[in-house]
Structures are given as structure tokens and as C-alpha cells.
XYZ file of C-alpha atoms in Angstrom:
601
model
C 87.682 58.353 95.370
C 87.070 61.924 96.521
C 83.655 63.559 95.776
C 83.523 65.566 92.677
C 82.575 69.119 91.863
C 80.506 67.860 88.818
C 79.506 71.737 88.206
C 83.332 72.353 87.314
C 82.981 69.469 85.025
C 80.085 69.909 82.962
C 81.995 73.780 81.974
C 85.222 71.543 80.483
C 86.017 70.407 76.916
C 88.635 68.038 76.246
C 90.237 66.770 73.463
C 91.172 63.358 74.009
C 93.935 61.370 71.700
C 93.756 57.363 71.457
C 94.819 54.870 68.716
C 93.039 52.236 70.153
C 89.137 52.368 69.016
C 87.856 49.959 71.930
C 89.548 51.785 74.671
C 88.591 55.348 72.900
C 85.109 54.786 72.714
C 84.668 53.523 76.192
C 86.439 56.070 77.801
C 84.793 58.809 75.347
C 81.266 57.403 75.778
C 81.636 58.075 80.021
C 83.286 61.512 79.637
C 81.063 62.784 77.205
C 78.173 62.402 80.015
C 80.279 64.218 82.198
C 81.852 67.081 80.857
C 80.861 69.989 78.083
C 82.553 68.799 74.554
C 84.993 65.777 73.764
C 86.656 65.905 70.696
C 88.049 62.468 69.753
C 91.544 61.718 67.893
C 92.564 58.485 66.581
C 96.122 59.593 65.806
C 98.476 62.359 66.727
C 98.089 63.976 63.076
C 94.434 64.063 63.866
C 94.950 65.613 67.402
C 97.200 68.368 66.233
C 94.801 69.455 63.760
C 91.693 69.930 66.172
C 93.781 71.323 68.825
C 95.054 74.314 66.675
C 90.832 74.390 65.417
C 88.783 74.062 68.721
C 89.141 75.620 71.946
C 89.788 73.106 74.096
C 90.467 73.033 78.040
C 92.144 69.812 79.229
C 94.422 67.246 76.692
C 94.251 63.773 77.226
C 96.552 61.551 74.999
C 98.566 58.202 74.553
C 102.004 57.869 74.666
C 102.014 55.390 71.223
C 100.356 56.290 68.469
C 101.065 56.916 64.646
C 102.125 59.118 62.837
C 102.918 61.696 65.560
C 103.459 60.028 69.497
C 101.783 61.424 72.457
C 105.118 62.753 73.775
C 105.504 64.448 70.172
C 101.924 66.260 70.574
C 102.860 67.143 74.176
C 106.003 68.728 73.128
C 103.882 70.848 69.833
C 101.379 72.087 72.385
C 103.931 73.314 75.119
C 105.191 75.106 72.520
C 102.075 77.051 72.276
C 100.526 77.178 75.657
C 102.154 76.453 78.722
C 99.100 76.257 80.937
C 96.601 73.785 79.808
C 96.975 70.429 81.669
C 97.849 67.645 80.141
C 97.310 64.169 80.855
C 99.347 61.223 79.207
C 98.632 57.777 79.599
C 100.766 54.415 78.833
C 101.271 51.229 78.885
C 104.968 51.132 79.617
C 106.432 52.044 83.468
C 109.355 53.491 81.240
C 111.350 55.771 83.302
C 113.150 57.510 80.032
C 109.802 58.598 79.039
C 108.940 59.063 82.519
C 111.370 61.726 82.823
C 110.784 63.228 79.071
C 107.073 64.093 79.805
C 108.492 65.488 83.334
C 110.582 67.911 81.277
C 108.213 68.755 78.618
C 105.343 69.898 81.641
C 103.394 67.166 81.512
C 100.600 67.710 84.172
C 99.816 64.057 85.149
C 100.573 60.264 84.012
C 98.912 57.746 84.293
C 99.323 53.861 83.367
C 97.330 51.519 81.523
C 95.373 49.415 81.846
C 93.208 52.856 82.518
C 91.621 53.009 86.000
C 88.719 55.263 84.738
C 87.907 56.156 88.724
C 91.455 57.567 88.888
C 90.842 59.634 85.070
C 87.695 61.314 86.600
C 89.000 62.377 89.632
C 92.324 63.966 87.882
C 89.867 65.575 85.300
C 87.991 66.912 88.111
C 90.790 68.808 89.811
C 92.168 70.335 86.803
C 87.873 71.516 86.028
C 88.164 73.285 89.276
C 91.234 74.753 89.031
C 90.066 76.012 85.658
C 87.012 77.234 86.570
C 88.655 79.317 89.987
C 91.110 81.000 87.087
C 88.079 81.399 85.007
C 86.373 83.271 87.976
C 89.255 85.487 89.046
C 89.783 86.368 85.334
C 86.009 87.428 85.886
C 86.520 89.248 88.872
C 90.008 90.682 87.689
C 88.054 91.625 84.611
C 85.155 93.402 85.761
C 87.872 95.670 88.275
C 89.614 96.842 85.387
C 86.110 97.885 83.821
C 85.534 99.900 86.903
C 88.921 101.498 86.432
C 87.874 102.452 83.549
C 84.851 103.950 84.845
C 86.749 105.733 87.438
C 89.387 107.043 84.930
C 86.686 108.753 82.568
C 85.038 109.957 85.184
C 87.876 111.311 87.863
C 91.076 112.695 88.263
C 93.413 110.352 88.713
C 97.182 109.641 89.548
C 99.794 107.203 91.111
C 103.079 108.398 92.729
C 105.923 106.214 93.738
C 106.434 106.196 97.564
C 108.757 109.013 97.209
C 106.318 110.945 96.180
C 107.247 111.172 92.540
C 104.166 110.886 89.530
C 103.918 107.523 87.812
C 100.860 107.721 86.339
C 98.380 110.248 85.531
C 95.202 110.202 83.329
C 94.174 112.238 80.960
C 91.545 114.044 83.422
C 94.655 115.202 85.215
C 96.474 116.280 82.113
C 93.259 118.616 80.898
C 92.902 120.284 84.225
C 96.520 120.531 85.190
C 97.797 121.494 82.080
C 100.882 120.089 81.734
C 101.394 117.352 79.023
C 102.142 113.546 80.289
C 105.856 113.749 79.783
C 105.663 116.782 81.943
C 104.871 115.353 84.552
C 105.988 111.643 84.947
C 108.925 111.229 86.959
C 108.368 114.665 88.837
C 107.293 115.285 92.699
C 103.690 115.683 92.767
C 103.931 119.547 94.074
C 104.287 120.129 90.570
C 100.884 121.701 90.785
C 100.825 122.610 94.249
C 99.024 126.257 95.179
C 101.354 128.725 97.264
C 98.114 129.810 99.271
C 97.706 125.846 100.201
C 98.435 125.560 104.139
C 101.892 123.465 104.886
C 100.012 122.008 107.688
C 97.323 120.384 105.189
C 100.112 118.395 103.253
C 101.568 117.505 106.684
C 98.629 116.369 107.834
C 98.097 114.756 104.419
C 101.750 112.874 104.632
C 101.422 111.954 108.179
C 97.854 110.092 107.476
C 99.179 108.122 103.729
C 102.696 107.758 104.969
C 103.319 106.948 108.814
C 99.255 106.091 109.772
C 99.338 104.286 105.867
C 95.130 104.967 106.284
C 93.247 106.588 103.666
C 93.055 110.817 103.279
C 90.112 112.554 102.336
C 90.722 116.723 101.811
C 89.981 119.356 99.567
C 93.081 120.786 98.214
C 93.767 123.807 95.780
C 95.788 123.263 92.813
C 97.760 125.474 89.868
C 97.639 124.882 86.988
C 100.808 125.080 84.561
C 99.074 128.222 83.139
C 98.736 129.894 86.533
C 95.343 128.841 86.992
C 93.797 127.540 90.280
C 91.557 125.224 91.015
C 89.910 122.897 93.556
C 89.283 119.038 94.162
C 87.974 116.893 96.664
C 90.556 114.150 97.072
C 91.092 111.174 97.992
C 94.324 109.245 98.444
C 95.094 105.886 99.486
C 98.688 104.090 100.716
C 99.038 100.632 98.087
C 100.751 97.998 100.544
C 102.234 94.500 99.776
C 101.274 91.356 101.728
C 103.888 92.367 104.229
C 102.035 95.607 105.064
C 104.876 98.372 103.530
C 103.778 100.741 101.296
C 104.365 100.239 97.621
C 103.094 103.231 95.962
C 100.245 106.207 96.676
C 96.831 106.207 94.368
C 94.452 109.541 94.158
C 91.662 110.366 93.423
C 89.938 113.507 92.714
C 86.458 115.683 91.473
C 87.099 118.842 90.326
C 84.958 121.028 93.052
C 85.939 124.243 91.867
C 82.353 125.828 91.193
C 81.262 124.897 94.549
C 84.687 125.985 96.377
C 84.247 129.272 94.658
C 80.836 129.377 95.482
C 81.432 128.517 99.191
C 83.905 130.867 99.294
C 81.363 133.503 98.145
C 79.185 132.721 100.651
C 81.355 133.288 103.172
C 82.416 137.056 102.307
C 78.362 137.579 102.288
C 78.147 136.419 105.453
C 80.407 138.613 107.178
C 79.701 141.583 104.595
C 78.336 144.612 106.804
C 74.974 145.662 104.272
C 74.314 149.110 105.047
C 71.312 149.631 103.158
C 68.789 147.902 100.550
C 70.679 149.144 97.692
C 73.229 147.524 98.422
C 71.883 144.484 99.688
C 69.958 144.139 96.105
C 72.954 144.783 94.407
C 74.971 142.007 95.892
C 71.686 139.897 95.524
C 72.060 140.317 92.274
C 75.799 139.608 91.869
C 75.383 136.712 94.367
C 72.832 135.135 91.873
C 74.621 136.159 88.521
C 77.602 133.885 90.025
C 76.100 130.740 90.784
C 72.827 130.223 88.778
C 74.864 129.289 85.921
C 76.742 126.255 87.020
C 74.982 125.700 90.450
C 71.378 124.128 91.882
C 69.847 126.741 93.269
C 67.026 127.216 95.984
C 66.061 129.310 98.600
C 63.817 128.550 101.892
C 62.420 130.897 104.459
C 63.014 129.945 107.907
C 60.058 127.607 108.645
C 61.747 125.560 105.547
C 59.505 126.768 102.467
C 60.750 127.187 99.559
C 60.706 130.501 98.070
C 62.896 130.298 95.249
C 64.474 127.528 92.585
C 66.371 128.112 89.410
C 66.112 126.060 86.250
C 68.695 123.349 86.725
C 66.838 123.034 90.545
C 63.563 122.416 88.261
C 65.624 120.128 85.579
C 66.436 117.830 88.335
C 63.838 117.207 90.121
C 61.415 117.350 87.809
C 58.829 119.340 89.180
C 57.840 122.922 88.010
C 58.192 126.294 90.003
C 54.712 126.624 90.879
C 54.994 123.282 92.096
C 57.586 123.695 94.325
C 57.433 127.392 95.785
C 55.679 127.275 99.176
C 56.447 123.399 99.635
C 58.856 122.203 102.210
C 61.456 119.745 100.598
C 60.136 117.094 102.365
C 58.298 116.412 99.012
C 61.428 115.260 97.209
C 63.567 114.007 100.262
C 64.405 110.285 99.743
C 62.921 107.999 102.548
C 66.567 106.642 102.874
C 67.737 109.853 103.898
C 69.901 109.976 107.418
C 67.331 111.647 109.529
C 70.158 113.070 111.890
C 71.981 114.712 108.981
C 68.680 116.906 108.861
C 68.647 117.762 112.305
C 72.215 118.343 112.329
C 71.970 120.738 109.144
C 69.014 122.877 110.860
C 70.829 123.390 114.009
C 73.612 124.458 111.712
C 72.430 126.666 109.758
C 69.666 128.319 112.584
C 72.844 129.143 114.604
C 74.109 131.550 111.987
C 76.903 128.897 110.061
C 77.500 127.646 107.025
C 76.834 123.620 106.576
C 78.189 121.475 103.776
C 77.328 117.354 103.048
C 75.832 115.469 100.850
C 71.932 114.851 100.455
C 70.098 112.263 99.111
C 66.548 113.381 97.326
C 64.022 112.097 94.663
C 62.498 113.325 91.857
C 58.820 113.830 90.859
C 58.609 110.305 88.865
C 61.219 108.233 91.815
C 64.592 108.817 90.365
C 67.215 108.871 93.332
C 69.880 111.380 92.734
C 72.549 112.767 95.248
C 73.926 116.664 96.032
C 76.871 117.783 97.716
C 75.421 120.613 99.188
C 76.383 124.097 100.847
C 73.382 125.769 102.916
C 73.779 129.046 104.206
C 72.259 131.966 106.154
C 71.608 135.412 104.450
C 71.183 138.148 106.874
C 69.472 141.317 106.872
C 71.285 144.971 108.094
C 70.832 143.890 111.793
C 72.919 140.735 111.076
C 69.044 138.906 111.824
C 68.870 135.243 109.880
C 65.462 136.133 106.696
C 66.736 133.435 104.878
C 68.189 130.201 103.779
C 70.148 129.591 100.177
C 71.316 126.515 99.229
C 73.907 125.623 96.477
C 73.992 122.280 95.103
C 76.109 119.831 92.639
C 74.717 116.924 91.279
C 76.634 113.888 92.483
C 74.425 111.433 91.607
C 76.914 109.410 89.099
C 79.693 109.607 91.650
C 77.879 107.642 94.334
C 76.332 105.478 92.173
C 80.280 104.553 91.342
C 81.144 104.732 94.717
C 78.409 102.121 95.373
C 79.278 99.956 92.610
C 82.915 99.439 93.825
C 81.343 98.710 97.566
C 79.213 96.070 95.995
C 81.857 94.396 93.889
C 83.976 94.450 96.565
C 81.244 92.650 99.279
C 80.798 90.415 96.121
C 84.579 89.110 95.743
C 83.865 88.884 100.289
C 81.127 86.689 99.572
C 82.795 84.728 96.837
C 85.799 84.341 99.332
C 83.738 82.832 101.681
C 81.515 81.066 99.370
C 84.928 78.847 98.648
C 84.673 76.902 102.049
C 80.644 76.232 101.692
C 80.600 75.493 98.073
C 83.476 73.002 98.697
C 81.192 71.450 101.882
C 78.242 71.431 98.957
C 76.540 74.547 100.939
C 75.175 77.297 99.086
C 75.837 80.652 98.444
C 72.841 81.981 100.059
C 74.096 80.337 103.362
C 76.546 83.287 103.839
C 74.276 85.878 102.541
C 71.705 84.856 105.433
C 74.722 84.473 107.948
C 75.526 88.104 107.258
C 72.193 89.321 107.353
C 71.723 87.949 111.018
C 74.752 89.021 112.104
C 74.478 92.486 111.325
C 70.303 91.786 112.567
C 72.375 90.787 116.031
C 75.214 93.323 116.121
C 72.309 96.202 115.823
C 70.372 94.614 118.939
C 72.798 93.964 121.226
C 73.688 98.016 120.818
C 76.925 97.114 119.180
C 78.574 100.852 117.580
C 77.553 101.065 113.678
C 81.186 100.573 112.662
C 81.427 97.335 113.718
C 77.534 96.344 112.762
C 79.192 97.162 109.074
C 82.300 95.327 110.113
C 80.924 91.362 110.657
C 78.516 92.112 107.898
C 81.234 92.033 105.830
C 83.522 89.464 107.553
C 81.163 86.824 109.148
C 80.441 85.110 105.485
C 84.471 83.979 105.930
C 83.769 82.306 109.054
C 84.243 78.856 107.396
C 86.520 80.192 104.810
C 89.409 77.453 107.058
C 87.096 74.743 105.214
C 89.228 74.838 101.765
C 91.983 73.025 104.162
C 89.761 69.952 104.993
C 90.201 67.270 102.874
C 86.764 65.972 100.970
C 86.764 62.783 102.326
C 86.218 64.093 105.740
C 84.283 67.741 104.515
C 81.306 66.073 102.481
C 80.865 62.390 104.338
C 77.517 62.489 104.050
C 77.674 60.113 107.683
C 78.510 61.002 111.612
C 82.483 61.434 111.516
C 84.492 59.247 113.224
C 86.541 60.332 116.114
C 89.276 61.053 114.519
C 87.670 62.762 111.268
C 86.433 65.085 113.879
C 89.503 66.194 115.336
C 90.665 66.891 111.219
C 87.335 68.886 110.693
C 88.126 70.870 114.164
C 91.203 72.187 112.634
C 89.349 74.770 110.171
C 88.747 77.243 112.766
C 92.391 77.476 113.416
C 93.058 77.206 109.365
C 91.034 79.953 108.856
C 92.601 82.430 111.561
C 95.976 81.939 110.285
C 94.497 82.176 106.599
C 93.640 85.779 107.588
C 95.501 86.876 111.056
C 98.283 88.665 109.131
C 95.695 90.773 107.121
C 96.071 94.856 108.102
C 92.446 95.501 106.606
C 90.257 95.521 109.538
C 87.333 93.349 107.543
C 89.764 90.469 107.436
C 91.568 91.031 111.045
C 87.463 90.618 111.998
C 87.295 87.338 109.873
C 90.336 85.697 111.248
C 88.825 86.097 114.763
C 85.333 85.267 114.127
C 86.764 81.841 112.140
C 89.183 81.299 115.462
C 86.111 82.151 117.930
C 82.679 80.953 116.141
C 82.911 77.606 117.544
C 84.002 78.452 121.170
C 80.690 78.072 123.720
C 79.654 80.014 126.442
C 80.290 77.275 129.056
C 84.023 76.603 127.615
C 83.827 73.482 126.068
C 83.779 74.821 122.641
C 87.169 74.646 120.486
C 89.700 75.264 119.286
C 91.005 77.008 122.510
C 88.302 76.855 124.967
C 87.231 79.801 125.787
C 83.827 80.869 127.732
C 81.653 83.532 128.577
C 83.400 87.224 127.707
C 86.708 85.754 126.569
C 84.777 85.213 123.061
C 84.787 87.665 121.196
C 81.400 89.341 120.712
C 81.842 89.076 116.571
C 82.278 85.149 117.326
C 79.513 84.764 119.681
C 77.645 86.842 117.294
C 78.381 84.638 114.148
C 77.704 80.767 115.878
C 74.220 82.049 116.881
C 73.679 83.159 113.367
C 75.876 79.838 111.857
C 73.905 77.119 114.113
C 70.254 78.704 113.394
C 71.480 78.995 109.021
C 72.796 75.906 109.265
C 69.980 73.613 111.082
C 67.577 74.905 109.028
C 69.330 73.771 106.065
C 69.974 70.700 104.190
C 73.228 69.102 104.618
C 75.626 65.895 103.470
C 74.905 64.666 106.864
C 71.401 65.850 107.852
C 68.026 67.403 106.422
C 66.858 70.906 107.689
C 65.497 70.535 111.168
C 61.719 71.934 111.609
C 61.909 75.468 113.042
C 59.766 74.237 116.240
C 63.019 71.905 116.985
C 65.448 74.203 116.014
C 64.510 76.663 119.006
C 64.067 74.381 121.418
C 68.141 73.432 120.874
C 68.767 77.310 121.517
C 66.465 77.558 124.844
C 68.528 74.553 125.708
C 71.482 75.790 125.141
C 71.140 79.827 125.991
C 74.348 79.724 128.583
C 75.956 76.455 127.311
C 76.284 76.975 124.166
C 75.005 80.848 123.555
C 75.852 83.953 125.309
C 72.079 84.400 126.843
C 72.212 87.804 126.353
C 72.476 87.635 122.289
C 69.758 84.042 123.090
C 67.063 86.370 124.142
C 67.567 89.348 122.041
C 67.486 86.110 118.952
C 63.695 85.420 120.546
C 62.451 88.749 121.020
C 63.020 89.849 117.232
C 62.460 86.055 115.776
C 60.300 87.502 113.318
C 63.207 89.620 111.794
C 65.350 86.684 111.818
C 62.465 84.410 109.924
C 62.354 87.617 106.842
C 66.112 87.306 106.162
C 65.498 83.590 106.116
C 62.552 83.874 103.200
C 64.263 86.618 101.699
C 67.727 84.601 100.894
C 65.691 81.135 100.559
C 67.930 78.770 98.787
């Protein structure tokens, strides 16, 4: 009997119909120790009643029963539910009964006298399928909820591959002024503003249609009532499994107030202020426009705050007296990218306007995100006298983006865990491998984009194990020569599963699956690559995977002590592993051990 997934069995409810009380008691007694709940019926009528009253996952029924036969009971079920597994048992190997069972849609046919091991194996297979379906349904439900959040917070539309509108949400209708019926079936340029440059749309269309990539940018649109409005747009082509475009989906944020402020600032920067009265008048007009709708602050050439409006104070939770004279360091979030701050200062000190996203924290420690426009203010001699910052709170949008990214990462982890779960390894294994790979990628000087990719892709290094038989995958002892050849197939199986994907992360995962069992000296598998012929992603993941595997309990071994693991890495430097990566591993061993202890099983 194959190794069973007992955790899946424990979630299953069974309806068992059997009129032979001796067989019934023996079989039900065993099943009750394995599954969540067993409902027992002595005849077909009782089985029908239980089915109508209780929620069950699997049906087991005898063929010959009083009042309603197992075949008749199965027909009744199939009229109501064509997915629930039905296991039929019979003492007669009658071809007519078998044919009728197939026509009804019976899931499995077992002969009596019943081999309880075979029955449990069949139930376990169905239980695992049900568990996988429930998990998929759970993720789908979660994504649907995220979609509803996006619909509430954003302006959303979908078009077919020719740009004809097929869906708009309520916020799209509100801001455009058109009804849903007026929009559906129309080209998307129904809302195009005539002042928007033609080259912007050409670039947009080239990006999403020809390159099949995401386009992001600011677009000026025109409502039905003739009012212009600005949106920050993200447009993504949706592809089928062959990489062909099915439709486009666009998510937008209304940034009309910020964009009007930015244009106002541009006009102010080029305007010649001839005297003090003009300057004061311009300043008054400026403040009246932006104070009502934005988070505003001003600061001098040394970066000290000279003015904040009420909306700034409400968000930051400091009073004006607490802020005036201080620098923005007091509200800067510890995770703020220092390079972003340097680039901002360089831009505004050169007399140009800077725009971007800032991450800050309030007096009570709350994190908030701002979409900021910071501009220098000039005197009549065109000298910078101060800087003004106009911001919009986008915390809710950033939190939604993070939630969606976390969901995507969790789905990828779940994919990686499929292979690990089948080989009785823990979900934390793929998390540790991801963190080790990310750290080693950073240490060896990979670009940040590649570090992010290997962090997301490395959890799927053993996805090919889904195609390896349980008898080989979970054998408690050493594999024989034939079994080892079967086990080695998982690298190529994983590559074949992922190789045709158009997604960068999945393409990287295909390479990792294919290369992470290659060895520096050419003695690895499946291709016998050596040294730099092995992709850097494969070389990094090899070290991460082996380090974690040796330190973990497996069905065929106990976890090694750390000293024994480190001794093996010293011996295999330049043989199994890239010597440069091994040196980096030892030089930064404490950081690897911190990761191990953070994601301990």
C-alpha cells in the first residue's frame, strides 16, 4: 500500500451503506479511526435519507441492499451531484453490473470479499483530490475577495483584444459620466481627451499589444459632461496558455487633484515674479488651491520644516509646534530607501520638481505612504528660497498592492509545497530555501531584479516530484539503482511543467528545477553540466536546498548536526558546489543560521 496522506483523510466525511451487519461493523470501525465522520446506513432508503440530510464527501455502497439497490442509490446521487466520489462494492463480478456502473458514473468498483487495504487506498486518493480542490477553491475565493476590494477602491475596466469595452465597475461609471449600457461595446477611446498626445497611446498600445507587457502611466480623460480628469493607469494584457492575448484589464486611480497641483507648480516655477506684492498674491492663491485637497508642507534649504497644513498634522499625529523647526527625519520610516531621499534632494536642489512615493510613520508609529510632488520656490532673481511638498495619502492603495503581492507569493509557496508535501517535507522547507537563495543572491552581487526572481522561483525547485511514485518518493530506506533513476527524473519533470510559461518567475523556476542537481565538477544530473554551464540560479538553489535538507528530518534519515553539514560543504567545495558561493556561505554563516531559526519546523 502506498503511503497515505492521513491529514487529508481526517478532513473527510463518509456515507457507508451496507446491509451485512458483520461486514458493516468491521469496516465502519476501521474507517472511524481514519476519517472525520462515518454515517452508516443499513439499507438503500436509509442511505438516501442520510445523503439528503448530511454533507458528505465520499459515498461507499454495496450493490445488493433492501428496498433500494446500490445502483439505484448511485443513480439518485448522480442526478443531484456528478462530482462526489462513489465507491461501489459487489460480491459478483458481473460484466452487466460493471457496464451499468460505468454508465452511471461510478468512481470506483471493488469486489468482495473486501480488501480493507485497497478500500483505504482508494479513499485516500479521493481524499487528497478533495483536499486539493478545497484548497484551490479557498485560494479562488480569496482572490475574488481581493478583486472586490480592487473594485471598491479603483477604477476598473476590461476590453477585448481589439480595445472594445466588455466590463466597467461602478467607479468607472461615476467618473466618466456614462452609463454601463453606453460604455459596453464601445471602443475605449470614448473617454479619450483630445489634448492627450497621440504618441502616448501609440506607446501604450505597443507595450500591451506587441510586447505583451504591463503599461503604467498617467492619462488625461474626458467625461461625458466634458470635464477632464486624470488617472494613474496600470494596463495588463491577459494571456491564454499559448501566450496569446485574450483581453486587457486596466486598474486606475483618480489623481486629478495631484495632477492639477503639479501643473500649477510647473506654471509657478516658470513665472517671473516682478515684485513682492505679486509674490505674496501668488503665494496666497497657491495655498488656497492646495490646502483644501492635499497634505502640504514647506521646508527651508537645510531641510527644516517651516510650514505644515492641518491635513498634514492630522495624518502625522504631531502638532504644528512639534513639527516647525524639525527635519523630516523625525517622521521618516526606518524602511525608507535612502537612495530615494538622495535622488529627491539632488533633483529639487537643481531647481527641478521631484515626484515619487514616500514612506513615513506617525507619532504613534503607524506606517503611511504618500504620493508626493516636491518643488523648489524661487525669488525674483530665480534663486531657490524654499521647497514645497504636496502629497496625497495612498496608504490604502499600497496596502492593497502588498496584499496582492503576498497572495501571489503564497500561491507560489503552495505550488512548491505540493512537491514537498508528497515527500513528507514541511512547508517551511520551501520558505527557508527561498530566504537562503535570496541572501546568497544578494551576497554574490546579483541585480535586485534577479534577487527578487530567485526569491520567488526557488520554492518550486522540486515541483517535479509530483510525478514521482510514492513508493520511490517516500521509501524509508536507501533507493536501489532502478528507484534512483526514477527519482532523478523529477528535475526534468519540473522543467517540462514550467518551461513554456511566459512569466519570468516560472521560467526561472523551470531553470532552477533543471539545474539544481547539477554539480560544479560535472558529475550531477540530468545533463552533466559543469561550472558556469550551470545557471547561477541553479548553483545558488543547490546550496540552499542541500543545506536545509541535511539539517532536516526526512523519511530516509535523521537531521545532521551542524558541524557535520559544514564539514561536507568544505569537502564538496569545487566538486558539488560553486567554490565562490561556498566561501560566501561560510563568511556569512550567522545570517543563514538566523533564517534557519526564524522558520524552524
